[in-house]
PDB file of C-alpha atoms in Angstrom:
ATOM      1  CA  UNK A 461    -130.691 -26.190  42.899  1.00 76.00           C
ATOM      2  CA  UNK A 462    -130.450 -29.969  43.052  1.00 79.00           C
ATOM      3  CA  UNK A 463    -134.078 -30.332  44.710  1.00 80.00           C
ATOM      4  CA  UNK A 464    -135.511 -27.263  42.559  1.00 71.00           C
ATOM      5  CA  UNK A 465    -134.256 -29.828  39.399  1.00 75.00           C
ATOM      6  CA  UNK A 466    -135.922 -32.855  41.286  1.00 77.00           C
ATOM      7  CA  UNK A 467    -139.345 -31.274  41.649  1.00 72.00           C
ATOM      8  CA  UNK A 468    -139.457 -30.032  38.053  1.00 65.00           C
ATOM      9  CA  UNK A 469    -138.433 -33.276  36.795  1.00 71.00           C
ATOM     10  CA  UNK A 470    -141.314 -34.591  38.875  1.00 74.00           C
ATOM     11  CA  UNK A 471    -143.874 -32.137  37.785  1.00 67.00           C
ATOM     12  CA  UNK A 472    -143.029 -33.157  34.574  1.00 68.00           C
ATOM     13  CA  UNK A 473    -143.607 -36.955  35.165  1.00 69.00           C
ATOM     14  CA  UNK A 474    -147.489 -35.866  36.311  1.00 62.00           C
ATOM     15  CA  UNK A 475    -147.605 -33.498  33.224  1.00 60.00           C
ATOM     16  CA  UNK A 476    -148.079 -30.807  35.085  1.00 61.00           C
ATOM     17  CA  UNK A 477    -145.443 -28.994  32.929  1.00 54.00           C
ATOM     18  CA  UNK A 478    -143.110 -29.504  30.190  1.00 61.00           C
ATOM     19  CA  UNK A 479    -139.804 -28.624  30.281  1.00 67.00           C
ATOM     20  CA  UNK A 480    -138.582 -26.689  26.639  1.00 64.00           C
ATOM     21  CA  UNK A 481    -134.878 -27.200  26.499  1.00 74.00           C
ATOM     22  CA  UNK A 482    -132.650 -24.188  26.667  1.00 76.00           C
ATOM     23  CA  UNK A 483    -135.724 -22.290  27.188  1.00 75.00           C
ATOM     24  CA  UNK A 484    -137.256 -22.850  30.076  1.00 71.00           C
ATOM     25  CA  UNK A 485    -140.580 -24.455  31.615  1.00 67.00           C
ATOM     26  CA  UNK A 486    -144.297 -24.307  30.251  1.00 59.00           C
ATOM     27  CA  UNK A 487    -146.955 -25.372  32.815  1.00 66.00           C
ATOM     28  CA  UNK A 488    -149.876 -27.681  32.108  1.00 59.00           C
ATOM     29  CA  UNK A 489    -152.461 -26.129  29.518  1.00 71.00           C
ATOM     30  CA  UNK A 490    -155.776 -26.095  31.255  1.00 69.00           C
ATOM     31  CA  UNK A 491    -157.817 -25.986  27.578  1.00 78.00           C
ATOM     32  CA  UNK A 492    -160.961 -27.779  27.015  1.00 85.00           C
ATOM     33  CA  UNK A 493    -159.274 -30.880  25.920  1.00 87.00           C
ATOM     34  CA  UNK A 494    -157.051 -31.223  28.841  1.00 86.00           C
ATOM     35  CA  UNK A 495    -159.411 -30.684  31.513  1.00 88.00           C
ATOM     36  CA  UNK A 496    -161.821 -33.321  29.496  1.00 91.00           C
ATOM     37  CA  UNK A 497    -159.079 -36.009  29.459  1.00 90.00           C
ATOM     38  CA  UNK A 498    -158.865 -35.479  33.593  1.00 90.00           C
ATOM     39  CA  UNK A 499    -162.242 -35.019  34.582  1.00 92.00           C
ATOM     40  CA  UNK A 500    -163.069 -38.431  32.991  1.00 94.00           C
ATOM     41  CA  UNK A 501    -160.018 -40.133  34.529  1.00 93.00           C
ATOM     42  CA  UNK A 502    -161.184 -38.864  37.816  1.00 95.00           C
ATOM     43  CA  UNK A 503    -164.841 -40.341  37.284  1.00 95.00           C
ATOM     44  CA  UNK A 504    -163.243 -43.839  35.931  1.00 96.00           C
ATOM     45  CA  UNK A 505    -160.898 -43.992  39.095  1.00 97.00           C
ATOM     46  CA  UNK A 506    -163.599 -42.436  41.343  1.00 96.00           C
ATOM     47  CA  UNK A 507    -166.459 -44.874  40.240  1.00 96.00           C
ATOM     48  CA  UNK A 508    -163.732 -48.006  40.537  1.00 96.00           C
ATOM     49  CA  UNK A 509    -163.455 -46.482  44.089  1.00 95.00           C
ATOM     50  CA  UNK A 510    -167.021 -46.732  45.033  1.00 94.00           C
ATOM     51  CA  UNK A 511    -167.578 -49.814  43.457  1.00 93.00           C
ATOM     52  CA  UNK A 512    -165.066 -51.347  45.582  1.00 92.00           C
ATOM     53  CA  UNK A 513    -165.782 -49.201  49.034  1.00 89.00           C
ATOM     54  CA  UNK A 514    -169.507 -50.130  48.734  1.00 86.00           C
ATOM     55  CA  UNK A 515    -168.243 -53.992  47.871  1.00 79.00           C
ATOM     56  CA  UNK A 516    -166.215 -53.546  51.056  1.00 71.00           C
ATOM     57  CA  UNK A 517    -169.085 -52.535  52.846  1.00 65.00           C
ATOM     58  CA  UNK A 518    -167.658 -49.371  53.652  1.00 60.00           C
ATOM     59  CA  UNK A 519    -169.067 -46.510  54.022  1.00 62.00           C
ATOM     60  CA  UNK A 520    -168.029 -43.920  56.666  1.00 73.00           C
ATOM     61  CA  UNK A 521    -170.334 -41.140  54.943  1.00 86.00           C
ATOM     62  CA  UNK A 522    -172.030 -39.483  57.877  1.00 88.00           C
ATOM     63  CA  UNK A 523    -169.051 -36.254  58.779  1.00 91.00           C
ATOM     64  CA  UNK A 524    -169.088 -35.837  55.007  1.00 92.00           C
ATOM     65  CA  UNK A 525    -172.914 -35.309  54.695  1.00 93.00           C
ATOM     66  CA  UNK A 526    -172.838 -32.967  57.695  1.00 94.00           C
ATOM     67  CA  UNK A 527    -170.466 -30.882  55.894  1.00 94.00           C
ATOM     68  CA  UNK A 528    -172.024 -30.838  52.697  1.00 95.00           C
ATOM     69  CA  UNK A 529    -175.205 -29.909  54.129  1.00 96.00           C
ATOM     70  CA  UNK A 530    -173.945 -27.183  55.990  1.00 93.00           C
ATOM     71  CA  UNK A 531    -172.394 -25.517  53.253  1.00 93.00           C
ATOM     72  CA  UNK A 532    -174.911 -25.950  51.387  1.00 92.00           C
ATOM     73  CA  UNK A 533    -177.536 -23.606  53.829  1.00 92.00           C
ATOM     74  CA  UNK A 534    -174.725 -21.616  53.760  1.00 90.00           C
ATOM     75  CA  UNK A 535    -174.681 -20.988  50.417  1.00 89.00           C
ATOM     76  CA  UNK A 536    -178.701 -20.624  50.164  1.00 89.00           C
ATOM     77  CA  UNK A 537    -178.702 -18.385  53.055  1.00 88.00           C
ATOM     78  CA  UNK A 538    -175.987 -15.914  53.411  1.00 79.00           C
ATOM     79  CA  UNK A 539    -172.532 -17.089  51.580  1.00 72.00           C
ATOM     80  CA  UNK A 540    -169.676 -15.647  53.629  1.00 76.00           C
ATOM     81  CA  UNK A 541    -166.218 -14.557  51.948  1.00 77.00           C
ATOM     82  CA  UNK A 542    -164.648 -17.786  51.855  1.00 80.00           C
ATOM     83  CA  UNK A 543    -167.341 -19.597  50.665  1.00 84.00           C
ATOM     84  CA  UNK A 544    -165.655 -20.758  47.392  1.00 81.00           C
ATOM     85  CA  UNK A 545    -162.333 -21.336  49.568  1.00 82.00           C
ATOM     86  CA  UNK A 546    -164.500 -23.858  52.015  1.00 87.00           C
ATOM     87  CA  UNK A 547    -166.623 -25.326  48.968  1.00 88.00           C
ATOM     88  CA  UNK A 548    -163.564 -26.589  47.613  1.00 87.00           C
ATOM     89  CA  UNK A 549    -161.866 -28.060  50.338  1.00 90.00           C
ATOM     90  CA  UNK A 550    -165.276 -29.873  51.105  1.00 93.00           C
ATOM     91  CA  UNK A 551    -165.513 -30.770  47.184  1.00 91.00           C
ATOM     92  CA  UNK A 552    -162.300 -32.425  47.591  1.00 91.00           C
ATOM     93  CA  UNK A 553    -163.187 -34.354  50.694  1.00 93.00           C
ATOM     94  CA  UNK A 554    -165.851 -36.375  48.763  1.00 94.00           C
ATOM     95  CA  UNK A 555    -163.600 -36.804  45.475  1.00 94.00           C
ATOM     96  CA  UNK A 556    -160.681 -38.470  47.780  1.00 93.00           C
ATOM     97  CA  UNK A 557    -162.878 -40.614  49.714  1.00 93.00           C
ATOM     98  CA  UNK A 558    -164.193 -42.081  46.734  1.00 93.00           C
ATOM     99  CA  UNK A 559    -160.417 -42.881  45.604  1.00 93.00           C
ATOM    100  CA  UNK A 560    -159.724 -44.189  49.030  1.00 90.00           C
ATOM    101  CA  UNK A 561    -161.422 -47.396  47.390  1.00 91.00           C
ATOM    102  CA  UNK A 562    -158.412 -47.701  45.123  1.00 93.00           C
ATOM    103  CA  UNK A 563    -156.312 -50.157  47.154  1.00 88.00           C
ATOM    104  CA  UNK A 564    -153.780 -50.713  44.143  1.00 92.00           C
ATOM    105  CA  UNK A 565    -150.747 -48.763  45.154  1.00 94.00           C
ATOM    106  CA  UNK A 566    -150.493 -47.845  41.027  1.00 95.00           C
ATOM    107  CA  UNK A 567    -154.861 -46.791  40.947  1.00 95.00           C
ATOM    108  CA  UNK A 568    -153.603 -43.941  43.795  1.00 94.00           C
ATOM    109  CA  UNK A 569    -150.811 -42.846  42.563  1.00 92.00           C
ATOM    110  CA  UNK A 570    -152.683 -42.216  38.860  1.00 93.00           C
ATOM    111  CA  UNK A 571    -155.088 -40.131  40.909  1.00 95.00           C
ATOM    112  CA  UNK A 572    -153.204 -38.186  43.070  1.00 92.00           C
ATOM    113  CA  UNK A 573    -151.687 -36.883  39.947  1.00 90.00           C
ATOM    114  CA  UNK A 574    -154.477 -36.312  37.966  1.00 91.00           C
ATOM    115  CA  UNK A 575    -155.783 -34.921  41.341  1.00 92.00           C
ATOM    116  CA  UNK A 576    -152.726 -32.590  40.709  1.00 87.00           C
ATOM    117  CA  UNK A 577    -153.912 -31.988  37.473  1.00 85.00           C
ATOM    118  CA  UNK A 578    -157.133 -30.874  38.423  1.00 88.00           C
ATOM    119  CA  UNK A 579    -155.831 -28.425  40.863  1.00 84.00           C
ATOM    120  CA  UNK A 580    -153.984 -26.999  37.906  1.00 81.00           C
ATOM    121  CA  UNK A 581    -157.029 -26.586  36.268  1.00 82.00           C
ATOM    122  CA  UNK A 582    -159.600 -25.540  39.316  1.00 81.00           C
ATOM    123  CA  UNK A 583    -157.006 -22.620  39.480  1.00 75.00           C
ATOM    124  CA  UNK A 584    -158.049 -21.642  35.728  1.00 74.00           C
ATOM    125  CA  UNK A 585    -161.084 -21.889  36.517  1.00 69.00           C
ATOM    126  CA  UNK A 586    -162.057 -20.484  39.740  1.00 64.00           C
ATOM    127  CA  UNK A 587    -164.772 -22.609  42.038  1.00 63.00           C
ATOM    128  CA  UNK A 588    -167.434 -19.621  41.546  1.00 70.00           C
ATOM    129  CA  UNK A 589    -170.442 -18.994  44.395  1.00 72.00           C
ATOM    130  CA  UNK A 590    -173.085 -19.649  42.308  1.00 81.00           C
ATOM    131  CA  UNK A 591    -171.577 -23.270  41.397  1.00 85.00           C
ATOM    132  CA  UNK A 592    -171.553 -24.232  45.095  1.00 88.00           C
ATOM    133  CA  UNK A 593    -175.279 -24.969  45.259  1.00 91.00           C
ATOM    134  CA  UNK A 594    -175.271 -27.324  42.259  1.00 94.00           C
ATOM    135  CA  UNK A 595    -172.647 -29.230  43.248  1.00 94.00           C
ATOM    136  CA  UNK A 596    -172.933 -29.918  46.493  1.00 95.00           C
ATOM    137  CA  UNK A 597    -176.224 -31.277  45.700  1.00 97.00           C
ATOM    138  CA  UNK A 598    -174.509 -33.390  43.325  1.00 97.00           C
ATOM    139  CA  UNK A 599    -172.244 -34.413  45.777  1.00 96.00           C
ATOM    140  CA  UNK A 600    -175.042 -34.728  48.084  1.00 97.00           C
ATOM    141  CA  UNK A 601    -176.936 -37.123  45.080  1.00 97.00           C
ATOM    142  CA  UNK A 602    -174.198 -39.239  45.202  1.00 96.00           C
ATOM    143  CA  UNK A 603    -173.599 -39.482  48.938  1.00 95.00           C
ATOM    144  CA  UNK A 604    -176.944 -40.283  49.512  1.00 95.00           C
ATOM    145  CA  UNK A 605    -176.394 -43.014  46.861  1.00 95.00           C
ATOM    146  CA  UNK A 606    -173.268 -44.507  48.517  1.00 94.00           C
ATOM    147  CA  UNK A 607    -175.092 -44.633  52.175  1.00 92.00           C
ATOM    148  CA  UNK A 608    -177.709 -46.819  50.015  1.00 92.00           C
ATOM    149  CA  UNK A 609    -175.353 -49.158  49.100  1.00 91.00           C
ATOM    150  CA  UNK A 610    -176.443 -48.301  45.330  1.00 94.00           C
ATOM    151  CA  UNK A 611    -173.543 -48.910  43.322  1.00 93.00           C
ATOM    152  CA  UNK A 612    -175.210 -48.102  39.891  1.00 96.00           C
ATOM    153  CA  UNK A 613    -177.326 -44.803  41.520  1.00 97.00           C
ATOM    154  CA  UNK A 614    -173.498 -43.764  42.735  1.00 96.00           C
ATOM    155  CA  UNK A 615    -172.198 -44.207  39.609  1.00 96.00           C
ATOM    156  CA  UNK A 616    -175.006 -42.393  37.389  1.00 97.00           C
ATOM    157  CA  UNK A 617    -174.287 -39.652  39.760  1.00 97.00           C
ATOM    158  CA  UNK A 618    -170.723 -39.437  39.481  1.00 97.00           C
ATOM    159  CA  UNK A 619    -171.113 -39.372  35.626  1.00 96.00           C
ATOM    160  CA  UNK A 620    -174.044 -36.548  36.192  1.00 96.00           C
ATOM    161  CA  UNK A 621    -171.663 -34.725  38.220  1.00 95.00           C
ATOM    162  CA  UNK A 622    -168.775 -34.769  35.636  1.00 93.00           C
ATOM    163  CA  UNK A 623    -171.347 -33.443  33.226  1.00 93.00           C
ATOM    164  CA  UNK A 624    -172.383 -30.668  34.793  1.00 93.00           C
ATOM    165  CA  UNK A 625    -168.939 -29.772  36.021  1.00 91.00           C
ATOM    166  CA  UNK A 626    -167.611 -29.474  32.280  1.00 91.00           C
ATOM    167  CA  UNK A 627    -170.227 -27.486  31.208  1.00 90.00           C
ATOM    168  CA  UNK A 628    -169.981 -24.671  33.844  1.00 87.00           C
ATOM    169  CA  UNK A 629    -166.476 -25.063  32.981  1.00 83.00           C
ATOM    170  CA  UNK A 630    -167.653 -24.161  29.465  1.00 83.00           C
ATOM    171  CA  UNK A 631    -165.894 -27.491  28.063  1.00 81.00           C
ATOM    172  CA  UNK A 632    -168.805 -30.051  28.388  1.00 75.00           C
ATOM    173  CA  UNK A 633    -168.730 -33.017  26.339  1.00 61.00           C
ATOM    174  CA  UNK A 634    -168.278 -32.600  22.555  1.00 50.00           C
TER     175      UNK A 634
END
């Protein structure tokens, strides 16, 4: 009971639910303004992250290209069953290497809850096939960016990126 209490009280601290006294729990809504308010924290944290991995000179892109690209032709040629499943895990792998560019113990710990956040949210809304071609171009846009050493290119693509993820999320930018 004692660790059941602990993790609430910690889910709470990340907002991913609010606890209504002598009533229970509520998890996070995952409405339009919500899943605004995190997608742009992720792009300000994510383009700090590349601005200071490309100032760093670093830049271990080349696995994460390969992966993109193969689900990519996956997903133009014959998407298998777990496509979505596999798009998101390699989604993810981009979004945390950007953060890995935070190196502020309090800039990673803001992401990896609004990464928990997010997760909230991606549950609402479901990583669908036919957004796995569009984005991992996008990601692909920005990788491509980031292996040029193009800080502002890496940066316009984040932003595009965040764009068209809140509109096929049907909460773009109002």
């Amino acid at each position: 009971i004692a660790s059941t209490r602990e993790a609430v009280k910690r889910a709470e601290e990340q907002s991913l639910l609010t606890i209504l006294p002598k009533r229970g729990v509520m998890i996070m809504d995952a409405g339009p303004e919500i899943t605004r308010a995190c997608m742009d924290m992720r792009a300000v944290l994510e383009k700090e992250g590349v601005r200071r991995l490309l100032s760093a000179g670093r830049q271990e892109l080349a696995q994460l290209r390969d992966n993109h690209e193969r689900l990519l032709e996956e997903a133009r040629s014959q998407p298998a069953s777990d496509l979505s499943v596999r798009a998101l895990a390699t989604d993810l792998s981009l979004h945390d290497f950007m953060a890995t560019g935070l190196d502020n113990p309090f800039l990673r710990q803001a992401y990896r809850s609004n990464r928990n956040r997010i997760t909230v949210i991606q549950n609402a809304r479901s990583f669908l096939p036919d957004r796995v071609v569009p984005a991992m171009q996008e990601h692909l846009d920005i990788i491509t960016a980031l292996q040029n050493g193009d800080i502002a290119e890496a940066v316009e693509q984040i932003e595009r990126h965040l764009g068209q993820t809140l509109r096929w999320w049907g909460v773009g930018t109002s």
